[in-house]
PDB file of C-alpha atoms in Angstrom:
ATOM      1  CA  GLY A   1      19.057 149.592 -40.414  1.00  0.00           C
ATOM      2  CA  ALA A   2      21.609 150.345 -43.094  1.00  0.00           C
ATOM      3  CA  VAL A   3      23.536 147.631 -44.898  1.00  0.00           C
ATOM      4  CA  VAL A   4      27.052 147.457 -44.931  1.00  0.00           C
ATOM      5  CA  SER A   5      29.064 144.992 -46.918  1.00  0.00           C
ATOM      6  CA  GLN A   6      32.934 143.606 -46.534  1.00  0.00           C
ATOM      7  CA  HIS A   7      34.617 141.868 -48.442  1.00  0.00           C
ATOM      8  CA  PRO A   8      36.313 139.517 -48.139  1.00  0.00           C
ATOM      9  CA  SER A   9      34.875 137.761 -45.273  1.00  0.00           C
ATOM     10  CA  ARG A  10      38.033 135.515 -45.138  1.00  0.00           C
ATOM     11  CA  VAL A  11      41.116 135.618 -46.252  1.00  0.00           C
ATOM     12  CA  ILE A  12      44.710 133.657 -45.926  1.00  0.00           C
ATOM     13  CA  CYS A  13      47.847 134.919 -47.287  1.00  0.00           C
ATOM     14  CA  LYS A  14      51.492 134.606 -47.091  1.00  0.00           C
ATOM     15  CA  SER A  15      53.972 136.761 -45.072  1.00  0.00           C
ATOM     16  CA  GLY A  16      55.267 139.852 -46.672  1.00  0.00           C
ATOM     17  CA  THR A  17      51.907 139.924 -49.331  1.00  0.00           C
ATOM     18  CA  SER A  18      49.729 142.316 -49.329  1.00  0.00           C
ATOM     19  CA  VAL A  19      45.784 142.240 -48.732  1.00  0.00           C
ATOM     20  CA  LYS A  20      43.007 144.634 -49.627  1.00  0.00           C
ATOM     21  CA  ILE A  21      39.641 144.529 -47.693  1.00  0.00           C
ATOM     22  CA  GLU A  22      36.714 146.217 -49.233  1.00  0.00           C
ATOM     23  CA  CYS A  23      33.998 148.127 -47.166  1.00  0.00           C
ATOM     24  CA  ARG A  24      30.469 149.087 -48.654  1.00  0.00           C
ATOM     25  CA  SER A  25      27.643 150.801 -47.720  1.00  0.00           C
ATOM     26  CA  LEU A  26      25.054 149.421 -49.801  1.00  0.00           C
ATOM     27  CA  ASP A  27      21.561 151.449 -49.392  1.00  0.00           C
ATOM     28  CA  PHE A  28      22.976 154.666 -48.292  1.00  0.00           C
ATOM     29  CA  GLN A  29      26.190 157.539 -49.000  1.00  0.00           C
ATOM     30  CA  ALA A  30      28.787 157.104 -46.396  1.00  0.00           C
ATOM     31  CA  THR A  31      31.056 160.211 -45.819  1.00  0.00           C
ATOM     32  CA  THR A  32      32.767 158.552 -43.064  1.00  0.00           C
ATOM     33  CA  MET A  33      33.784 155.097 -42.585  1.00  0.00           C
ATOM     34  CA  PHE A  34      36.050 153.464 -39.444  1.00  0.00           C
ATOM     35  CA  TRP A  35      38.361 150.788 -39.821  1.00  0.00           C
ATOM     36  CA  TYR A  36      38.635 148.296 -36.192  1.00  0.00           C
ATOM     37  CA  ARG A  37      40.968 145.355 -35.411  1.00  0.00           C
ATOM     38  CA  GLN A  38      39.648 143.102 -32.710  1.00  0.00           C
ATOM     39  CA  PHE A  39      41.601 140.397 -31.561  1.00  0.00           C
ATOM     40  CA  PRO A  40      40.117 137.332 -29.713  1.00  0.00           C
ATOM     41  CA  LYS A  41      37.619 137.978 -27.013  1.00  0.00           C
ATOM     42  CA  GLN A  42      38.765 141.465 -26.719  1.00  0.00           C
ATOM     43  CA  SER A  43      36.974 144.713 -27.782  1.00  0.00           C
ATOM     44  CA  LEU A  44      36.845 146.841 -30.807  1.00  0.00           C
ATOM     45  CA  MET A  45      39.770 148.937 -31.497  1.00  0.00           C
ATOM     46  CA  LEU A  46      39.794 151.856 -33.618  1.00  0.00           C
ATOM     47  CA  MET A  47      42.628 151.764 -36.206  1.00  0.00           C
ATOM     48  CA  ALA A  48      41.424 154.946 -38.266  1.00  0.00           C
ATOM     49  CA  THR A  49      38.727 157.081 -39.429  1.00  0.00           C
ATOM     50  CA  SER A  50      38.062 157.295 -43.697  1.00  0.00           C
ATOM     51  CA  ASN A  51      37.050 160.353 -44.799  1.00  0.00           C
ATOM     52  CA  GLU A  52      35.607 160.569 -48.386  1.00  0.00           C
ATOM     53  CA  GLY A  53      37.842 162.602 -50.421  1.00  0.00           C
ATOM     54  CA  SER A  54      40.507 163.182 -47.959  1.00  0.00           C
ATOM     55  CA  LYS A  55      43.348 161.408 -45.935  1.00  0.00           C
ATOM     56  CA  ALA A  56      42.653 159.035 -43.770  1.00  0.00           C
ATOM     57  CA  THR A  57      42.968 159.969 -39.878  1.00  0.00           C
ATOM     58  CA  TYR A  58      44.909 156.916 -38.034  1.00  0.00           C
ATOM     59  CA  GLU A  59      44.822 156.307 -33.989  1.00  0.00           C
ATOM     60  CA  GLN A  60      48.065 156.440 -32.277  1.00  0.00           C
ATOM     61  CA  GLY A  61      50.412 153.387 -32.615  1.00  0.00           C
ATOM     62  CA  VAL A  62      48.703 152.488 -35.987  1.00  0.00           C
ATOM     63  CA  GLU A  63      51.237 152.781 -39.049  1.00  0.00           C
ATOM     64  CA  LYS A  64      49.542 154.422 -41.609  1.00  0.00           C
ATOM     65  CA  ASP A  65      52.010 153.001 -44.326  1.00  0.00           C
ATOM     66  CA  LYS A  66      51.384 149.821 -43.411  1.00  0.00           C
ATOM     67  CA  PHE A  67      47.803 150.317 -43.109  1.00  0.00           C
ATOM     68  CA  LEU A  68      46.386 152.065 -46.209  1.00  0.00           C
ATOM     69  CA  ILE A  69      42.942 153.535 -46.594  1.00  0.00           C
ATOM     70  CA  ASN A  70      41.396 154.707 -49.253  1.00  0.00           C
ATOM     71  CA  HIS A  71      37.938 156.268 -49.226  1.00  0.00           C
ATOM     72  CA  ALA A  72      37.549 156.953 -52.986  1.00  0.00           C
ATOM     73  CA  SER A  73      33.535 157.264 -53.110  1.00  0.00           C
ATOM     74  CA  LEU A  74      30.841 158.223 -51.127  1.00  0.00           C
ATOM     75  CA  THR A  75      30.096 153.949 -50.897  1.00  0.00           C
ATOM     76  CA  LEU A  76      33.327 152.328 -50.673  1.00  0.00           C
ATOM     77  CA  SER A  77      36.433 152.381 -48.391  1.00  0.00           C
ATOM     78  CA  THR A  78      39.364 150.242 -48.940  1.00  0.00           C
ATOM     79  CA  LEU A  79      42.072 148.738 -46.200  1.00  0.00           C
ATOM     80  CA  THR A  80      45.272 147.638 -47.423  1.00  0.00           C
ATOM     81  CA  VAL A  81      47.678 145.542 -45.359  1.00  0.00           C
ATOM     82  CA  THR A  82      50.773 145.770 -46.847  1.00  0.00           C
ATOM     83  CA  SER A  83      53.723 143.543 -46.029  1.00  0.00           C
ATOM     84  CA  ALA A  84      51.318 141.641 -44.253  1.00  0.00           C
ATOM     85  CA  HIS A  85      53.097 139.551 -40.856  1.00  0.00           C
ATOM     86  CA  PRO A  86      51.486 136.830 -38.753  1.00  0.00           C
ATOM     87  CA  GLU A  87      50.956 139.491 -36.123  1.00  0.00           C
ATOM     88  CA  ASP A  88      48.987 141.335 -38.416  1.00  0.00           C
ATOM     89  CA  SER A  89      46.500 138.036 -38.101  1.00  0.00           C
ATOM     90  CA  SER A  90      43.491 139.839 -36.595  1.00  0.00           C
ATOM     91  CA  PHE A  91      39.641 140.095 -37.388  1.00  0.00           C
ATOM     92  CA  TYR A  92      39.025 143.678 -39.229  1.00  0.00           C
ATOM     93  CA  ILE A  93      35.794 145.345 -39.054  1.00  0.00           C
ATOM     94  CA  CYS A  94      34.450 148.350 -41.121  1.00  0.00           C
ATOM     95  CA  SER A  95      31.575 150.658 -39.972  1.00  0.00           C
ATOM     96  CA  ALA A  96      29.890 153.669 -41.797  1.00  0.00           C
ATOM     97  CA  ARG A  97      28.360 156.604 -39.806  1.00  0.00           C
ATOM     98  CA  VAL A  98      24.642 157.190 -40.396  1.00  0.00           C
ATOM     99  CA  ARG A  99      23.543 160.564 -39.669  1.00  0.00           C
ATOM    100  CA  ALA A 100      25.677 162.225 -37.232  1.00  0.00           C
ATOM    101  CA  ASP A 101      26.471 159.347 -34.904  1.00  0.00           C
ATOM    102  CA  THR A 102      25.079 156.337 -35.321  1.00  0.00           C
ATOM    103  CA  GLN A 103      27.785 153.575 -36.876  1.00  0.00           C
ATOM    104  CA  TYR A 104      26.467 149.919 -38.543  1.00  0.00           C
ATOM    105  CA  PHE A 105      29.380 147.542 -38.830  1.00  0.00           C
ATOM    106  CA  GLY A 106      30.067 145.393 -41.646  1.00  0.00           C
ATOM    107  CA  PRO A 107      30.345 141.789 -41.067  1.00  0.00           C
ATOM    108  CA  GLY A 108      34.451 141.608 -40.814  1.00  0.00           C
ATOM    109  CA  THR A 109      37.230 139.914 -42.422  1.00  0.00           C
ATOM    110  CA  ARG A 110      39.226 137.203 -40.852  1.00  0.00           C
ATOM    111  CA  LEU A 111      42.809 137.791 -41.887  1.00  0.00           C
ATOM    112  CA  THR A 112      45.214 135.350 -41.558  1.00  0.00           C
ATOM    113  CA  VAL A 113      49.121 135.564 -41.995  1.00  0.00           C
ATOM    114  CA  LEU A 114      50.738 132.265 -42.544  1.00  0.00           C
TER     115      LEU A 114
ATOM    116  CA  GLY B   1      40.329 161.385 -25.182  1.00  0.00           C
ATOM    117  CA  GLU B   2      37.276 159.350 -23.967  1.00  0.00           C
ATOM    118  CA  ASN B   3      37.422 156.574 -21.917  1.00  0.00           C
ATOM    119  CA  VAL B   4      34.301 153.987 -21.479  1.00  0.00           C
ATOM    120  CA  GLU B   5      34.739 151.213 -18.939  1.00  0.00           C
ATOM    121  CA  GLN B   6      32.367 148.623 -18.706  1.00  0.00           C
ATOM    122  CA  HIS B   7      31.533 146.071 -16.059  1.00  0.00           C
ATOM    123  CA  PRO B   8      30.912 143.023 -15.484  1.00  0.00           C
ATOM    124  CA  SER B   9      33.185 141.542 -18.076  1.00  0.00           C
ATOM    125  CA  THR B  10      31.445 138.273 -17.695  1.00  0.00           C
ATOM    126  CA  LEU B  11      27.903 137.613 -16.399  1.00  0.00           C
ATOM    127  CA  SER B  12      26.071 134.563 -15.974  1.00  0.00           C
ATOM    128  CA  VAL B  13      22.191 134.339 -15.560  1.00  0.00           C
ATOM    129  CA  GLN B  14      19.329 131.774 -15.369  1.00  0.00           C
ATOM    130  CA  GLU B  15      16.588 131.776 -18.206  1.00  0.00           C
ATOM    131  CA  GLY B  16      13.736 134.759 -17.191  1.00  0.00           C
ATOM    132  CA  ASP B  17      16.218 136.525 -14.797  1.00  0.00           C
ATOM    133  CA  SER B  18      17.331 140.227 -15.567  1.00  0.00           C
ATOM    134  CA  ALA B  19      20.743 140.999 -16.725  1.00  0.00           C
ATOM    135  CA  VAL B  20      22.576 144.590 -15.965  1.00  0.00           C
ATOM    136  CA  ILE B  21      25.629 146.059 -17.805  1.00  0.00           C
ATOM    137  CA  LYS B  22      27.130 149.214 -16.479  1.00  0.00           C
ATOM    138  CA  CYS B  23      29.257 151.380 -18.303  1.00  0.00           C
ATOM    139  CA  THR B  24      31.080 154.779 -17.331  1.00  0.00           C
ATOM    140  CA  TYR B  25      32.730 157.083 -19.545  1.00  0.00           C
ATOM    141  CA  SER B  26      35.485 160.157 -18.966  1.00  0.00           C
ATOM    142  CA  ASP B  27      34.543 163.087 -21.309  1.00  0.00           C
ATOM    143  CA  SER B  28      31.264 165.397 -20.238  1.00  0.00           C
ATOM    144  CA  ALA B  29      30.983 166.290 -23.952  1.00  0.00           C
ATOM    145  CA  SER B  30      30.139 162.893 -24.745  1.00  0.00           C
ATOM    146  CA  ASN B  31      26.138 162.958 -26.020  1.00  0.00           C
ATOM    147  CA  TYR B  32      25.897 159.727 -27.968  1.00  0.00           C
ATOM    148  CA  PHE B  33      25.876 156.077 -26.016  1.00  0.00           C
ATOM    149  CA  PRO B  34      24.949 153.117 -28.011  1.00  0.00           C
ATOM    150  CA  TRP B  35      24.890 149.653 -27.119  1.00  0.00           C
ATOM    151  CA  TYR B  36      26.241 146.757 -29.690  1.00  0.00           C
ATOM    152  CA  LYS B  37      25.189 142.984 -29.480  1.00  0.00           C
ATOM    153  CA  GLN B  38      28.174 140.596 -31.030  1.00  0.00           C
ATOM    154  CA  GLU B  39      27.765 137.055 -31.424  1.00  0.00           C
ATOM    155  CA  LEU B  40      30.698 135.060 -32.040  1.00  0.00           C
ATOM    156  CA  GLY B  41      32.121 135.476 -35.663  1.00  0.00           C
ATOM    157  CA  LYS B  42      29.793 138.178 -36.447  1.00  0.00           C
ATOM    158  CA  ARG B  43      29.473 141.819 -36.569  1.00  0.00           C
ATOM    159  CA  PRO B  44      28.642 144.072 -33.851  1.00  0.00           C
ATOM    160  CA  GLN B  45      24.612 144.754 -34.158  1.00  0.00           C
ATOM    161  CA  LEU B  46      23.335 147.998 -32.689  1.00  0.00           C
ATOM    162  CA  ILE B  47      20.579 146.834 -30.490  1.00  0.00           C
ATOM    163  CA  ILE B  48      19.476 150.021 -28.696  1.00  0.00           C
ATOM    164  CA  ASP B  49      21.267 153.914 -28.439  1.00  0.00           C
ATOM    165  CA  ILE B  50      20.238 156.806 -25.980  1.00  0.00           C
ATOM    166  CA  ARG B  51      21.278 160.693 -26.720  1.00  0.00           C
ATOM    167  CA  SER B  52      22.252 162.914 -23.933  1.00  0.00           C
ATOM    168  CA  ASN B  53      18.702 164.574 -23.766  1.00  0.00           C
ATOM    169  CA  VAL B  54      16.979 161.620 -22.550  1.00  0.00           C
ATOM    170  CA  GLY B  55      17.636 159.275 -19.069  1.00  0.00           C
ATOM    171  CA  GLU B  56      15.936 156.476 -20.450  1.00  0.00           C
ATOM    172  CA  LYS B  57      15.011 154.335 -23.277  1.00  0.00           C
ATOM    173  CA  LYS B  58      13.090 151.573 -23.476  1.00  0.00           C
ATOM    174  CA  ASP B  59      12.574 148.957 -26.695  1.00  0.00           C
ATOM    175  CA  GLN B  60      10.585 145.650 -25.576  1.00  0.00           C
ATOM    176  CA  ARG B  61      12.920 143.914 -22.855  1.00  0.00           C
ATOM    177  CA  ILE B  62      15.800 146.152 -23.225  1.00  0.00           C
ATOM    178  CA  ALA B  63      16.339 149.298 -21.860  1.00  0.00           C
ATOM    179  CA  VAL B  64      19.418 151.814 -21.127  1.00  0.00           C
ATOM    180  CA  THR B  65      19.679 154.619 -18.786  1.00  0.00           C
ATOM    181  CA  LEU B  66      21.711 157.374 -18.503  1.00  0.00           C
ATOM    182  CA  ASN B  67      23.155 159.609 -15.562  1.00  0.00           C
ATOM    183  CA  LYS B  68      24.904 162.156 -16.986  1.00  0.00           C
ATOM    184  CA  THR B  69      25.955 163.904 -13.800  1.00  0.00           C
ATOM    185  CA  ALA B  70      27.649 160.671 -12.769  1.00  0.00           C
ATOM    186  CA  LYS B  71      28.757 159.694 -16.191  1.00  0.00           C
ATOM    187  CA  HIS B  72      27.500 156.088 -16.383  1.00  0.00           C
ATOM    188  CA  PHE B  73      25.000 154.397 -18.338  1.00  0.00           C
ATOM    189  CA  SER B  74      23.521 150.830 -18.047  1.00  0.00           C
ATOM    190  CA  LEU B  75      21.974 147.972 -20.148  1.00  0.00           C
ATOM    191  CA  HIS B  76      18.927 146.276 -18.770  1.00  0.00           C
ATOM    192  CA  ILE B  77      17.613 142.902 -20.578  1.00  0.00           C
ATOM    193  CA  THR B  78      14.549 141.466 -18.769  1.00  0.00           C
ATOM    194  CA  GLU B  79      13.130 137.957 -19.189  1.00  0.00           C
ATOM    195  CA  THR B  80      16.651 137.137 -20.693  1.00  0.00           C
ATOM    196  CA  GLN B  81      16.547 134.330 -23.008  1.00  0.00           C
ATOM    197  CA  PRO B  82      19.507 131.733 -24.776  1.00  0.00           C
ATOM    198  CA  GLU B  83      19.503 133.811 -27.507  1.00  0.00           C
ATOM    199  CA  ASP B  84      20.614 137.113 -25.504  1.00  0.00           C
ATOM    200  CA  SER B  85      24.001 135.029 -25.267  1.00  0.00           C
ATOM    201  CA  ALA B  86      26.476 137.228 -26.435  1.00  0.00           C
ATOM    202  CA  VAL B  87      28.979 139.784 -25.900  1.00  0.00           C
ATOM    203  CA  TYR B  88      27.650 143.278 -25.518  1.00  0.00           C
ATOM    204  CA  PHE B  89      29.806 146.334 -26.073  1.00  0.00           C
ATOM    205  CA  CYS B  90      28.756 149.767 -24.603  1.00  0.00           C
ATOM    206  CA  ALA B  91      30.103 152.989 -26.496  1.00  0.00           C
ATOM    207  CA  ALA B  92      30.365 156.836 -26.277  1.00  0.00           C
ATOM    208  CA  SER B  93      30.516 159.439 -28.770  1.00  0.00           C
ATOM    209  CA  ILE B  94      30.386 163.088 -29.855  1.00  0.00           C
ATOM    210  CA  GLN B  95      28.154 164.170 -32.487  1.00  0.00           C
ATOM    211  CA  ASN B  96      30.087 163.839 -35.717  1.00  0.00           C
ATOM    212  CA  ASN B  97      33.556 162.504 -33.927  1.00  0.00           C
ATOM    213  CA  ASP B  98      34.887 158.774 -33.495  1.00  0.00           C
ATOM    214  CA  MET B  99      33.449 156.001 -31.329  1.00  0.00           C
ATOM    215  CA  ARG B 100      34.917 154.608 -27.983  1.00  0.00           C
ATOM    216  CA  PHE B 101      33.821 151.326 -27.151  1.00  0.00           C
ATOM    217  CA  GLY B 102      33.931 149.317 -23.864  1.00  0.00           C
ATOM    218  CA  ALA B 103      35.697 146.397 -22.956  1.00  0.00           C
ATOM    219  CA  GLY B 104      32.728 144.038 -23.593  1.00  0.00           C
ATOM    220  CA  THR B 105      30.575 141.821 -21.230  1.00  0.00           C
ATOM    221  CA  ARG B 106      29.943 138.438 -22.135  1.00  0.00           C
ATOM    222  CA  LEU B 107      26.543 137.159 -21.138  1.00  0.00           C
ATOM    223  CA  THR B 108      25.612 133.537 -20.917  1.00  0.00           C
ATOM    224  CA  VAL B 109      22.328 132.762 -20.254  1.00  0.00           C
ATOM    225  CA  LYS B 110      21.412 129.298 -19.023  1.00  0.00           C
ATOM    226  CA  PRO B 111      18.167 127.505 -20.063  1.00  0.00           C
TER     227      PRO B 111
END
């Protein structure tokens, strides 16, 4: 299957700082990537759809100014959590769409905000 | 929008038995139904998928069935092994649109 990488795998930061998470498709080009958030023992909640060369589409209730998404190339999308607070602590996972439907996931980033 | 419901939330079986997980979806336009397996702290891994033009698909011990009329699809795992223990998510999507996930099923296979 297609390979998606994500960096960093873990990050601990102080409240008020910003954190950038990178999602890369390693062996294919992805015009569309997705960002999910997953709380412990819960499902994957779609935050936004990242489209190469255009603005991201955010799900209802997700603050676009807090979760900045940039899809600058066909192999890279970034999620920046701005002014992070403890309630932003979570497991963030990206995915990249291959063909019209299949999605492959990155390994996830565990964010802990102190 | 699409709403996916998944049952049961937890499932415990004895090694060698079969496990069945069921999902229903709300949008009749959905035409792609993947199943993902997620081990603790790891990424969801695609294990099998089915598209709306087929009713059943099998890959070794794993099979998925789809009933478009009733808008439900199921994952069947036969001859379960301890390494099958994980959380399984179903999902539904319309081609070129985003995917909606079920709440997940925590499967435990007891040796």
